XYZ file of C-alpha atoms in Angstrom:
785
model
C -49.224 -0.303 21.087
C -50.199 -3.767 19.934
C -49.139 -6.731 21.999
C -46.962 -8.001 19.152
C -44.557 -5.322 17.942
C -43.804 -5.138 14.205
C -40.325 -6.009 12.921
C -39.516 -2.317 12.492
C -40.868 0.679 14.352
C -40.942 4.429 13.879
C -39.895 6.847 16.599
C -40.219 10.480 17.482
C -37.663 12.638 19.243
C -38.845 11.515 22.692
C -37.363 8.072 22.025
C -40.588 6.015 22.085
C -41.237 3.679 19.183
C -44.112 5.742 17.764
C -45.005 7.377 14.460
C -43.739 10.963 14.248
C -46.528 13.357 13.263
C -44.078 16.162 12.460
C -42.203 14.429 9.646
C -43.285 15.063 6.074
C -42.007 11.687 4.921
C -43.627 9.858 7.837
C -40.765 9.201 10.227
C -37.754 10.803 11.849
C -35.994 7.963 13.687
C -35.651 4.366 12.534
C -34.378 1.797 15.051
C -33.545 -1.513 13.413
C -33.585 -4.381 15.893
C -30.973 -7.095 15.505
C -33.622 -9.817 15.235
C -35.200 -8.231 12.159
C -32.383 -6.211 10.696
C -32.701 -7.349 7.073
C -36.446 -6.744 7.009
C -35.874 -3.309 8.467
C -33.141 -2.175 6.100
C -35.064 -3.277 3.010
C -37.636 -0.557 3.743
C -35.232 2.339 3.302
C -32.631 3.639 0.874
C -29.655 5.164 2.627
C -28.879 7.320 -0.376
C -32.348 8.936 -0.289
C -32.766 9.776 3.380
C -34.084 13.200 4.274
C -31.881 15.511 6.317
C -34.021 15.051 9.429
C -34.130 11.244 9.256
C -31.907 9.156 11.510
C -31.109 5.421 11.357
C -29.243 3.368 13.955
C -27.199 1.565 11.306
C -24.121 2.638 9.317
C -23.845 0.735 6.010
C -20.029 0.734 5.991
C -19.837 -0.579 9.564
C -22.391 -3.292 8.809
C -20.483 -4.349 5.700
C -17.168 -4.531 7.523
C -18.227 -6.328 10.709
C -21.427 -8.267 10.011
C -21.805 -11.982 9.295
C -22.039 -11.322 5.563
C -19.589 -13.477 3.660
C -19.268 -16.003 6.449
C -18.464 -13.434 9.115
C -14.957 -12.862 7.777
C -13.279 -9.472 8.140
C -12.266 -8.660 4.576
C -10.309 -5.636 5.724
C -8.279 -7.932 8.034
C -7.315 -10.143 5.086
C -6.414 -7.098 3.034
C -4.247 -5.596 5.769
C -2.280 -8.809 6.200
C -1.621 -9.034 2.479
C 0.182 -5.710 2.876
C 2.275 -7.122 5.695
C 0.667 -4.904 8.329
C -0.544 -6.250 11.658
C -3.977 -5.486 13.076
C -4.499 -6.059 16.833
C -7.283 -8.596 16.322
C -7.955 -12.235 15.625
C -8.707 -13.129 11.976
C -12.262 -14.328 12.701
C -13.342 -11.619 15.117
C -16.267 -10.261 13.078
C -19.917 -11.219 13.393
C -21.813 -13.145 16.017
C -20.426 -16.316 17.580
C -21.678 -18.997 19.908
C -18.213 -19.916 21.117
C -17.421 -19.103 24.724
C -14.165 -17.209 25.039
C -11.801 -18.823 27.518
C -9.450 -16.776 29.640
C -5.798 -17.820 29.451
C -4.732 -19.677 32.549
C -1.219 -19.059 33.820
C 0.421 -21.334 36.301
C 2.869 -18.524 36.954
C 3.425 -15.006 35.683
C 5.169 -14.853 32.293
C 8.869 -14.067 32.451
C 9.366 -10.359 31.945
C 5.678 -9.516 32.530
C 4.844 -6.461 34.658
C 4.010 -7.138 38.327
C 0.336 -6.400 37.732
C -0.141 -8.392 34.500
C -3.768 -8.046 33.403
C -5.700 -11.183 32.442
C -9.330 -10.405 31.578
C -12.003 -10.294 28.886
C -13.569 -6.841 28.560
C -16.627 -5.886 26.508
C -16.541 -2.212 25.561
C -19.236 -0.277 23.728
C -18.421 2.115 20.912
C -20.737 4.641 19.278
C -19.789 5.441 15.664
C -21.467 8.634 14.443
C -19.573 9.147 11.209
C -17.541 6.967 8.868
C -16.009 9.586 6.628
C -14.455 11.334 8.491
C -14.346 8.675 11.180
C -15.888 9.861 14.462
C -16.533 7.525 17.380
C -17.134 7.539 21.149
C -16.336 5.060 23.922
C -18.852 4.304 26.683
C -17.346 4.570 30.171
C -19.095 1.387 31.439
C -17.726 -1.960 30.289
C -18.444 -5.613 31.121
C -15.405 -7.290 32.691
C -14.803 -11.026 33.077
C -11.806 -12.261 35.091
C -10.613 -15.603 36.387
C -11.568 -14.532 39.907
C -15.317 -14.245 39.250
C -17.810 -16.296 37.280
C -19.684 -14.236 34.712
C -19.106 -10.664 33.668
C -19.651 -7.617 35.853
C -20.395 -4.054 34.695
C -17.612 -1.732 35.760
C -16.399 1.743 34.947
C -13.499 1.059 32.621
C -11.174 3.646 34.166
C -11.878 2.417 37.690
C -11.255 -1.214 36.736
C -7.908 -0.427 35.075
C -6.869 1.779 37.988
C -7.706 -0.983 40.472
C -5.826 -3.644 38.511
C -2.795 -1.716 37.274
C -2.289 1.413 39.327
C -2.384 5.053 38.167
C 0.528 5.086 35.720
C -0.005 1.751 33.964
C -3.811 2.148 33.850
C -3.427 5.347 31.819
C -1.256 3.449 29.323
C -3.775 0.578 29.173
C -6.675 2.939 28.435
C -4.590 4.544 25.713
C -3.888 1.109 24.234
C -7.612 0.265 24.248
C -8.399 3.424 22.310
C -5.475 2.806 19.981
C -6.395 -0.767 18.980
C -10.090 0.062 18.501
C -9.167 3.128 16.450
C -6.807 1.105 14.245
C -9.422 -1.555 13.526
C -12.186 0.992 12.865
C -9.942 2.895 10.447
C -8.984 -0.309 8.615
C -12.630 -1.411 8.451
C -14.102 1.776 7.038
C -11.210 2.446 4.641
C -12.106 -0.680 2.626
C -15.650 0.554 1.940
C -14.903 3.891 0.338
C -16.855 3.105 -2.840
C -19.977 2.157 -0.897
C -19.651 5.191 1.353
C -19.773 7.442 -1.675
C -22.875 5.749 -3.081
C -24.852 5.380 0.123
C -23.745 8.212 2.395
C -25.894 8.467 5.518
C -25.040 11.634 7.426
C -27.429 11.113 10.355
C -26.822 7.393 10.730
C -25.057 6.059 13.795
C -24.159 2.618 15.127
C -23.418 1.039 18.473
C -20.785 -1.683 18.279
C -19.566 -4.153 20.911
C -15.822 -4.837 20.978
C -14.619 -7.826 23.020
C -11.014 -7.303 24.156
C -8.670 -9.938 25.540
C -5.918 -8.951 27.983
C -3.487 -11.846 28.394
C -0.748 -10.547 30.665
C -0.165 -7.271 28.831
C -1.537 -3.726 28.944
C -2.176 -3.980 25.183
C -5.295 -5.998 24.312
C -6.279 -7.834 21.159
C -9.786 -7.712 19.686
C -11.334 -11.175 19.659
C -14.933 -10.287 18.750
C -16.768 -7.412 17.075
C -20.562 -7.369 16.952
C -22.666 -4.747 15.182
C -25.006 -4.345 18.130
C -24.949 -3.950 21.892
C -24.639 -7.349 23.564
C -24.676 -8.310 27.236
C -24.177 -12.054 26.719
C -21.322 -12.177 29.236
C -23.510 -10.793 32.031
C -25.224 -13.256 34.346
C -28.993 -13.066 34.857
C -28.455 -11.898 38.456
C -26.241 -9.069 37.307
C -28.792 -7.897 34.740
C -31.464 -7.746 37.455
C -29.402 -5.780 39.968
C -29.798 -2.039 40.451
C -26.186 -0.922 40.715
C -25.367 2.450 39.084
C -23.094 0.756 36.539
C -25.780 -1.696 35.411
C -28.464 1.009 35.171
C -26.119 3.281 33.198
C -25.133 0.492 30.834
C -28.742 -0.488 30.197
C -30.080 3.008 29.619
C -27.206 4.739 27.878
C -26.568 1.978 25.329
C -30.241 1.389 24.547
C -31.333 5.046 24.253
C -28.312 6.731 22.697
C -28.635 10.463 22.052
C -29.695 11.012 18.431
C -28.683 13.978 16.246
C -30.982 17.016 16.147
C -33.331 17.334 13.208
C -33.760 19.930 10.513
C -30.102 20.886 9.967
C -27.977 20.852 6.862
C -25.567 18.027 6.140
C -22.540 19.737 7.656
C -24.372 21.334 10.525
C -26.221 18.161 11.489
C -23.157 16.021 11.857
C -21.128 18.806 13.441
C -23.945 19.747 15.786
C -24.337 16.146 16.887
C -20.656 15.821 17.616
C -20.601 19.167 19.405
C -23.537 18.106 21.540
C -21.917 14.810 22.437
C -18.722 16.512 23.605
C -20.292 19.487 25.407
C -23.087 17.640 27.188
C -22.100 15.473 30.192
C -22.333 11.939 28.880
C -21.127 8.403 29.445
C -19.697 8.539 25.910
C -16.192 9.989 25.638
C -14.527 10.894 22.340
C -12.535 7.944 20.994
C -11.588 8.982 17.450
C -10.290 11.380 16.269
C -8.046 11.490 19.320
C -6.499 14.574 20.797
C -3.193 13.738 19.110
C -4.786 14.236 15.697
C -6.085 17.711 16.419
C -4.388 21.037 16.201
C -5.111 21.727 19.817
C -2.768 21.017 22.663
C -1.892 17.339 22.911
C -2.709 17.397 26.598
C -6.314 18.554 26.155
C -9.408 17.134 24.460
C -10.183 17.674 20.803
C -11.745 21.111 20.352
C -15.184 21.157 18.767
C -14.075 23.858 16.339
C -11.213 21.702 15.059
C -13.508 18.776 14.371
C -16.156 20.948 12.729
C -13.547 22.500 10.449
C -12.411 19.046 9.416
C -15.974 17.843 8.774
C -16.998 20.955 6.846
C -13.782 20.780 4.817
C -14.650 17.253 3.757
C -18.254 18.024 2.742
C -17.296 21.253 1.021
C -15.057 19.164 -1.182
C -17.843 16.657 -1.840
C -20.290 19.395 -2.908
C -18.210 21.908 -4.813
C -14.857 20.462 -5.837
C -14.490 19.641 -9.521
C -11.630 17.413 -10.535
C -8.896 19.215 -12.378
C -7.510 17.406 -15.363
C -4.823 18.855 -17.584
C -5.977 17.710 -21.018
C -2.564 18.437 -22.484
C -0.815 16.103 -20.036
C -0.243 12.632 -21.425
C -1.722 10.035 -19.055
C 1.307 7.838 -18.499
C 2.834 6.389 -15.375
C 6.357 6.857 -16.691
C 8.088 9.093 -14.142
C 9.431 12.298 -15.772
C 13.157 12.929 -15.655
C 12.665 16.083 -13.564
C 9.912 16.043 -10.950
C 7.742 19.118 -10.610
C 5.277 17.603 -8.169
C 6.202 19.996 -5.360
C 6.668 23.161 -7.443
C 5.142 26.129 -5.677
C 4.352 24.193 -2.496
C 4.502 26.540 0.454
C 3.235 24.122 3.118
C 0.181 26.312 3.927
C -3.537 25.747 3.487
C -5.779 22.725 3.996
C -5.775 19.612 1.842
C -9.153 20.265 0.158
C -8.624 17.973 -2.864
C -7.191 14.700 -1.516
C -6.625 12.952 -4.847
C -3.687 11.885 -6.974
C -2.813 13.438 -10.299
C -0.732 10.432 -11.332
C 1.154 7.385 -10.049
C 4.644 7.207 -11.485
C 6.458 3.862 -11.472
C 9.792 2.461 -12.537
C 9.588 0.194 -14.449
C 6.377 1.620 -15.949
C 3.350 -0.409 -14.854
C 0.279 -0.854 -17.022
C -2.499 -0.094 -14.565
C -5.939 -1.655 -14.923
C -8.147 0.331 -15.145
C -6.143 3.230 -16.603
C -5.328 5.801 -13.964
C -7.992 8.329 -13.003
C -8.092 10.451 -9.821
C -11.573 9.057 -9.100
C -10.479 5.405 -9.216
C -8.920 4.166 -5.980
C -7.980 0.549 -6.797
C -5.749 -0.828 -9.567
C -4.122 -4.030 -10.746
C -0.846 -4.542 -12.603
C 1.260 -7.510 -13.686
C 5.036 -7.814 -13.888
C 7.330 -10.516 -15.199
C 9.291 -12.970 -13.063
C 12.528 -10.993 -13.482
C 10.975 -7.797 -12.049
C 11.823 -8.029 -8.350
C 11.471 -4.350 -7.347
C 9.169 -1.487 -8.350
C 9.757 2.178 -7.559
C 6.585 4.156 -6.785
C 6.184 7.941 -6.718
C 2.610 9.239 -6.447
C 1.856 12.880 -7.281
C -1.052 14.652 -5.521
C -3.410 17.020 -7.327
C -3.074 19.678 -4.642
C 0.273 20.931 -3.391
C -1.337 21.289 0.058
C -1.796 17.506 0.246
C 0.910 14.988 0.957
C 1.328 11.354 -0.002
C 2.747 8.587 2.171
C 3.251 4.950 1.227
C 1.816 2.280 3.558
C 1.721 4.372 6.755
C 0.685 7.814 8.032
C 4.323 8.900 8.084
C 5.636 6.514 5.440
C 7.940 7.596 2.583
C 6.638 9.696 -0.309
C 8.384 7.481 -2.844
C 10.016 4.123 -2.317
C 11.407 0.948 -3.813
C 9.174 -2.061 -3.158
C 10.152 -5.717 -3.373
C 7.634 -7.631 -5.481
C 7.173 -11.192 -4.277
C 5.782 -13.990 -6.416
C 2.026 -13.774 -6.716
C 0.147 -10.840 -5.196
C 1.649 -7.798 -3.498
C -0.309 -4.759 -2.307
C 0.934 -1.173 -2.234
C -1.155 1.380 -0.308
C -0.885 5.084 -1.142
C -2.241 7.449 1.517
C -3.186 11.014 0.603
C -2.904 12.956 3.849
C -3.378 16.360 5.385
C -0.120 16.966 7.235
C -1.253 20.256 8.716
C -2.008 18.433 11.978
C 0.514 17.068 14.519
C -0.470 13.592 13.288
C -1.175 13.240 9.522
C -4.882 12.811 8.774
C -5.599 10.237 6.055
C -8.032 11.682 3.525
C -7.928 9.087 0.717
C -6.313 5.690 0.143
C -5.297 4.347 -3.274
C -4.351 0.679 -3.616
C -2.217 -0.977 -6.285
C -2.325 -4.791 -6.509
C 0.818 -6.039 -8.250
C 0.899 -9.623 -9.517
C 4.340 -11.058 -10.268
C 4.418 -14.031 -12.624
C 6.150 -17.299 -11.811
C 9.327 -18.331 -13.576
C 8.579 -19.123 -17.264
C 8.260 -22.879 -17.630
C 8.222 -25.263 -20.598
C 6.432 -28.574 -19.900
C 8.452 -31.696 -20.696
C 6.669 -34.225 -22.935
C 9.606 -35.957 -24.620
C 13.386 -36.267 -24.444
C 15.146 -33.911 -22.072
C 18.353 -33.494 -20.101
C 18.717 -32.996 -16.361
C 20.414 -29.777 -15.342
C 21.578 -28.538 -11.955
C 22.466 -25.201 -10.384
C 23.922 -23.877 -7.125
C 23.568 -20.125 -7.465
C 22.224 -17.425 -9.742
C 24.750 -15.702 -11.982
C 23.194 -12.367 -11.014
C 24.139 -12.896 -7.341
C 27.450 -14.732 -6.926
C 27.401 -15.712 -3.272
C 30.324 -18.115 -3.828
C 32.528 -16.473 -6.482
C 34.753 -19.537 -6.894
C 31.903 -21.854 -7.917
C 29.878 -22.141 -11.114
C 26.603 -20.293 -11.594
C 23.524 -20.893 -13.672
C 22.462 -24.193 -15.232
C 25.056 -26.960 -15.610
C 24.634 -30.534 -16.914
C 24.045 -32.858 -13.956
C 26.730 -35.478 -13.413
C 25.094 -38.154 -11.305
C 26.649 -41.066 -9.449
C 25.610 -44.605 -10.388
C 25.958 -45.880 -6.828
C 22.654 -46.730 -5.104
C 21.355 -43.752 -3.056
C 21.193 -43.913 0.704
C 19.422 -41.731 3.245
C 21.364 -38.646 4.327
C 23.097 -38.726 7.714
C 22.665 -34.981 8.440
C 20.402 -32.087 7.548
C 23.168 -29.990 6.043
C 24.528 -32.310 3.353
C 25.803 -30.267 0.399
C 23.474 -30.363 -2.576
C 22.094 -28.596 -5.620
C 18.827 -27.902 -7.404
C 17.983 -30.144 -10.365
C 15.476 -29.468 -13.151
C 14.592 -31.127 -16.501
C 15.351 -28.954 -19.577
C 15.659 -29.230 -23.320
C 19.036 -27.497 -23.002
C 21.152 -26.484 -20.008
C 22.224 -23.354 -21.888
C 18.733 -21.820 -21.804
C 16.679 -21.718 -18.596
C 13.564 -20.846 -20.599
C 13.485 -24.453 -21.896
C 13.114 -25.978 -18.405
C 10.074 -27.401 -16.653
C 10.323 -25.375 -13.440
C 7.287 -27.132 -12.013
C 9.530 -30.174 -11.555
C 12.533 -28.552 -9.830
C 13.770 -30.318 -6.686
C 16.629 -30.225 -4.171
C 19.110 -33.086 -4.499
C 21.773 -33.625 -1.815
C 25.085 -35.077 -2.986
C 25.144 -38.878 -2.807
C 22.053 -39.322 -0.633
C 18.387 -38.439 -0.268
C 15.963 -37.304 2.415
C 13.090 -39.777 2.704
C 9.634 -38.261 2.877
C 7.947 -39.064 6.187
C 4.390 -40.186 5.447
C 1.575 -39.009 7.781
C 1.087 -42.222 9.821
C 4.816 -42.480 10.581
C 5.038 -38.763 11.370
C 2.084 -38.899 13.759
C 3.478 -41.962 15.505
C 6.977 -40.431 15.686
C 5.726 -37.187 17.267
C 3.416 -38.840 19.796
C 4.254 -37.681 23.337
C 6.837 -35.234 22.013
C 7.113 -31.473 22.438
C 8.604 -29.316 19.699
C 9.706 -25.817 20.754
C 10.429 -23.188 18.067
C 12.269 -19.934 18.739
C 13.095 -17.537 15.921
C 11.648 -15.162 13.358
C 8.963 -15.564 10.691
C 11.099 -17.913 8.550
C 11.333 -20.267 11.535
C 7.579 -19.869 12.018
C 7.021 -21.024 8.414
C 8.688 -24.344 9.228
C 6.533 -24.654 12.345
C 3.283 -24.179 10.444
C 4.423 -26.694 7.823
C 5.076 -29.245 10.581
C 1.685 -28.515 12.155
C -0.127 -29.034 8.860
C 1.694 -32.290 8.153
C 1.304 -33.846 11.609
C -2.289 -32.710 12.074
C -3.250 -33.370 8.443
C -4.680 -29.837 8.436
C -3.950 -26.317 9.627
C -7.011 -24.974 11.394
C -5.510 -21.848 12.974
C -2.637 -19.572 12.080
C -1.483 -16.025 12.608
C 1.557 -13.822 12.211
C 2.340 -14.246 15.864
C 5.040 -11.969 17.245
C 4.942 -13.231 20.798
C 4.733 -16.585 22.592
C 2.171 -19.192 21.532
C 1.443 -22.749 22.728
C -0.479 -25.224 20.535
C -1.718 -28.185 22.585
C -4.196 -29.890 20.258
C -1.953 -31.359 17.579
C -1.982 -35.040 16.711
C -5.222 -35.600 18.680
C -3.642 -33.924 21.701
C -0.565 -36.161 21.674
C 1.915 -33.522 20.427
C 2.647 -30.054 21.794
C 4.186 -27.273 19.703
C 5.212 -23.920 21.176
C 6.691 -20.842 19.530
C 8.499 -17.701 20.667
C 9.186 -14.852 18.244
C 12.766 -13.630 18.416
C 14.223 -11.036 18.062
C 11.557 -8.442 18.906
C 13.121 -5.854 16.624
C 10.218 -3.382 16.996
C 10.925 -2.933 20.716
C 13.393 -0.240 21.759
C 16.818 -1.841 21.966
C 17.325 -1.198 25.690
C 13.954 -2.813 26.499
C 14.191 -5.673 23.997
C 14.225 -9.146 25.653
C 17.613 -10.819 25.273
C 17.869 -14.281 23.740
C 18.512 -16.017 27.066
C 15.365 -14.467 28.561
C 13.209 -15.402 25.548
C 14.489 -18.994 25.598
C 13.844 -19.382 29.333
C 10.309 -18.065 28.897
C 9.642 -20.541 26.069
C 10.944 -23.430 28.188
C 8.904 -22.285 31.174
C 5.648 -22.087 29.195
C 6.241 -25.517 27.585
C 6.795 -27.495 30.800
C 6.799 -30.245 31.866
C 9.700 -31.281 29.628
C 11.700 -34.510 29.567
C 15.479 -34.506 29.174
C 15.636 -36.619 26.009
C 14.914 -36.383 22.299
C 11.203 -36.432 23.215
C 11.827 -32.686 23.625
C 12.936 -30.853 20.464
C 14.188 -27.264 20.258
C 14.239 -25.694 16.766
C 16.110 -22.385 16.691
C 17.032 -20.028 13.877
C 15.909 -17.389 11.430
C 16.933 -15.458 8.397
C 20.084 -13.616 9.527
C 20.111 -12.791 13.251
C 21.588 -16.089 14.529
C 25.295 -16.242 15.432
C 27.632 -18.587 17.277
C 27.088 -16.766 20.595
C 23.419 -17.801 20.516
C 24.455 -21.447 20.219
C 26.664 -21.162 23.301
C 23.754 -19.547 25.157
C 21.500 -22.480 24.184
C 24.015 -24.944 25.620
C 24.339 -22.985 28.878
C 20.577 -22.588 29.359
C 19.750 -26.221 28.596
C 22.414 -27.475 30.990
C 21.265 -25.123 33.748
C 17.655 -26.328 33.280
C 18.709 -30.033 33.310
C 17.783 -30.369 29.636
C 21.201 -31.077 28.182
C 20.016 -34.192 26.319
C 17.137 -32.670 24.351
C 17.325 -32.665 20.541
C 18.396 -29.252 19.219
C 17.881 -28.429 15.536
C 19.534 -25.279 14.178
C 17.936 -23.617 11.158
C 20.878 -21.814 9.589
C 20.824 -18.416 7.895
C 18.947 -17.692 4.668
C 18.730 -15.310 1.755
C 17.046 -11.966 2.325
C 17.677 -8.222 2.571
C 19.527 -8.513 -0.739
C 17.369 -5.955 -2.595
C 17.714 -2.135 -2.424
C 14.428 -1.561 -0.571
C 13.672 1.733 1.162
C 13.027 1.617 4.880
C 14.986 -1.539 5.698
C 18.657 -2.416 5.725
C 19.991 -3.802 2.442
C 23.099 -5.935 2.139
C 25.767 -5.396 -0.464
C 27.137 -8.345 -2.444
C 30.245 -8.372 -0.229
C 28.067 -8.490 2.899
C 26.075 -11.404 1.470
C 29.316 -13.255 0.720
C 30.478 -12.606 4.300
C 27.128 -13.916 5.504
C 27.801 -17.206 3.725
C 31.083 -17.536 5.632
C 29.278 -16.768 8.907
C 26.759 -19.464 8.018
C 29.552 -22.008 7.701
C 30.823 -20.986 11.152
C 27.330 -21.493 12.604
C 27.135 -24.985 11.104
C 30.553 -25.911 12.505
C 29.689 -24.568 15.993
C 26.346 -26.384 15.999
C 28.069 -29.680 15.121
C 30.574 -29.059 17.938
C 27.656 -28.897 20.403
C 26.088 -32.022 18.930
C 23.164 -30.193 17.348
C 21.355 -31.048 14.112
C 21.553 -28.415 11.353
C 19.234 -27.596 8.445
C 21.321 -25.526 6.014
C 18.695 -23.192 4.606
C 21.263 -20.731 3.217
C 22.515 -23.137 0.549
C 18.914 -24.043 -0.332
C 17.671 -20.445 -0.666
C 20.633 -18.788 -2.393
C 20.000 -20.507 -5.741
C 16.340 -19.424 -5.775
C 16.619 -15.997 -4.153
C 14.283 -14.472 -6.761
C 11.436 -16.760 -5.698
C 10.663 -14.950 -2.459
C 7.036 -14.318 -1.521
C 5.346 -11.408 0.309
C 7.315 -9.244 2.721
C 9.677 -6.296 2.410
C 12.763 -8.251 3.468
C 12.537 -10.552 0.396
C 13.343 -13.356 2.852
C 10.000 -15.206 3.050
C 9.742 -18.408 1.059
C 6.370 -19.403 2.469
C 2.939 -17.968 3.039
C -0.266 -19.314 4.534
C -3.268 -19.313 2.233
C -6.904 -20.250 2.529
C -7.212 -23.887 1.484
C -9.053 -24.364 -1.797
C -11.438 -27.318 -1.691
C -10.795 -28.076 -5.370
C -7.159 -28.902 -4.708
C -6.119 -32.489 -4.246
C -3.582 -31.619 -1.591
C -0.547 -29.475 -0.879
C 1.916 -29.253 -3.746
C 4.909 -31.535 -3.373
C 7.944 -31.875 -5.620
C 7.938 -35.043 -7.640
C 11.644 -35.772 -7.850
C 14.463 -37.306 -5.779
C 15.029 -35.421 -2.515
C 11.446 -34.439 -1.754
C 9.603 -37.355 -3.241
C 5.930 -37.616 -4.139
C 3.544 -38.387 -1.360
C 0.315 -40.316 -1.635
C -2.047 -37.446 -2.399
C -5.036 -39.417 -1.180
C -3.463 -39.520 2.293
C -4.064 -35.776 2.605
C -7.513 -34.744 3.795
C -9.367 -32.175 1.756
C -10.887 -30.148 4.565
C -7.868 -28.151 5.754
C -8.731 -24.578 6.627
C -5.297 -23.240 5.634
C -2.324 -24.437 3.656
C 1.340 -23.463 3.910
C 2.523 -22.891 0.372
C 6.009 -22.268 -0.978
C 8.188 -24.983 -2.580
C 11.473 -23.688 -1.098
C 10.118 -23.632 2.459
C 8.652 -27.082 1.783
C 12.052 -28.527 0.922
C 13.865 -27.540 4.117
C 10.772 -28.217 6.237
C 10.620 -31.776 4.891
C 14.321 -32.145 5.721
C 13.458 -31.090 9.297
C 10.776 -33.805 9.499
C 13.135 -36.441 8.141
C 15.693 -35.569 10.847
C 13.055 -35.656 13.594
C 11.698 -38.984 12.384
C 14.453 -41.040 10.689
C 13.207 -44.355 9.340
C 15.827 -46.288 11.263
């Protein structure tokens, strides 16, 4: 071999990088090195590989996790548009030079298990098939803890057993497999079109997943690299001769390759069979035992997996799509459904496609529906707030589920302003856990309220509530002429001053003649001054702002962070406790605790007192003055008992003089959506009365109040993404062409100096309704006097 190796090398079955003399086409095994990957891959066509040729790259895995497109995980963005949560950070894909820091705890988190695990663990995953997904987990990992400098190779099971004990370690290993499996499934499901075009049966890929344990047995994925990396190992560790280090070096660098000379089905099945039957450091990761027809307590049987693989390829080779030429291709749902006629629940799902997608109201899909097309777009008007979806499979042996493996087969969806995504899963339910065979996606775009720009004479109209949802039956609804006072305005003395929305129109009798771009909230007899960035930064210097509540409370927090920091560099749909220490050049601390944790079983769910104490504990040291601010509230969970608990906790912690701001209730859960509770009109009216009680109780305790219920009820149709129809904000990637975040240009929320906003923000919190009550919060935190 020459002293300087070429950028790509050919190998024979013995694993050396040599030309294979047995191969007709010149080579049998291609190993692409990370340093010359592009040069290597340009020399082959994945769609024209011979059956005996093997490559150590999977196109779909490379596309999902590589640095292409700036290293962003497109499947992560897609999943969060659907409202689902992946156990990973948004920028976890591709290589990085940043050193991951372990979280440092001064004390164990309240409610954490006695053996809370804090560590960074590199695990190595072998993916041998994308469709169907088949992967293996190496039993040696690289572990970094606060106790030792640099990573150490350890058997993963032994490390978890040592740290957590026998019972908890089993749960932790299950969580590791679960989070990796979820991310792999999400990654490969977004590349279905490419998989069809460039299917590589004998390809395989080794991937490094970096997991972060921060006091929980469930990790999050903070880095995914499409190669085997040992960057966390010290030089001394790499040179040692311990069994773990030798195993890690040899197993991950000379992975067993599939046998040659077999057919498509046999090759992939034989490889999998060999991996599971032969003693190996690689253990089956996905599909897990729970997705097989074998006993849930035993490993996946080879025969079960081979049947599944052969079923898939049999379909690819022989199945012709059945199209009833006499059936009119329309998505109008028939009066009587015959989708399940003759279904006896037996037989495999061999044709995992849809015959049609029925909707109410009928959606015009682009492109027109075809079983072969998996992605569609549709547009609806502003007044369309829900869409009913009922997909019909081609085969009666297949099932359809919306959004999740066991989701409903037809459902009402709320359609927020802008983009919404509906996922339709065609599954084989013949297993204990449904196996996803195909995913169809419908992108629904809902238009904004029709608006007529004002260029000449107009009148100013106001409204309190929509006539289609009379929250306060005794008051007027719809547009009314605005009767304004001629007395000079003064700044409001509280955050819950009664008010109304105002908008310029040609006529108050027709809302289609209004310029809805210029709508603003106007409190009665006063105004909320806009706090400009220099004053806001000065006001929040050496202050700590603690938020506790649900996602609507979190929207206010992110708005505050963007305003005080002049940018929003990081964000996430956090459902736990977070501390942000680098705001305002390190002079302001913001912390957040998600409450209530509705997904946790009720008996194990942390109570409000416990969650509040944990937030206070993680935010210390705190001063007993208005330099400490507690913002509490959400959409509908808050009641007067919570306010009494706040008073008791603050007094017991010697924090009775901190500034407490109560975000009152808000509109949401008012649409008939399947899968979540929906409120009747009477229940919404009762909620308004409860909101008034909350305001009165908060004033009794001396707390500030932001009345978000009155602000949201008049614009309840303008909700954004989310099934509850309660979100009036969302975080979007900042567009460099924009001059700054959108701000209302009238009265209550006045125009800001757009040039004061920097143009390099990574993210922007959008949503005019959320902006209004968030600006009221800032004006109460930083009054001009």
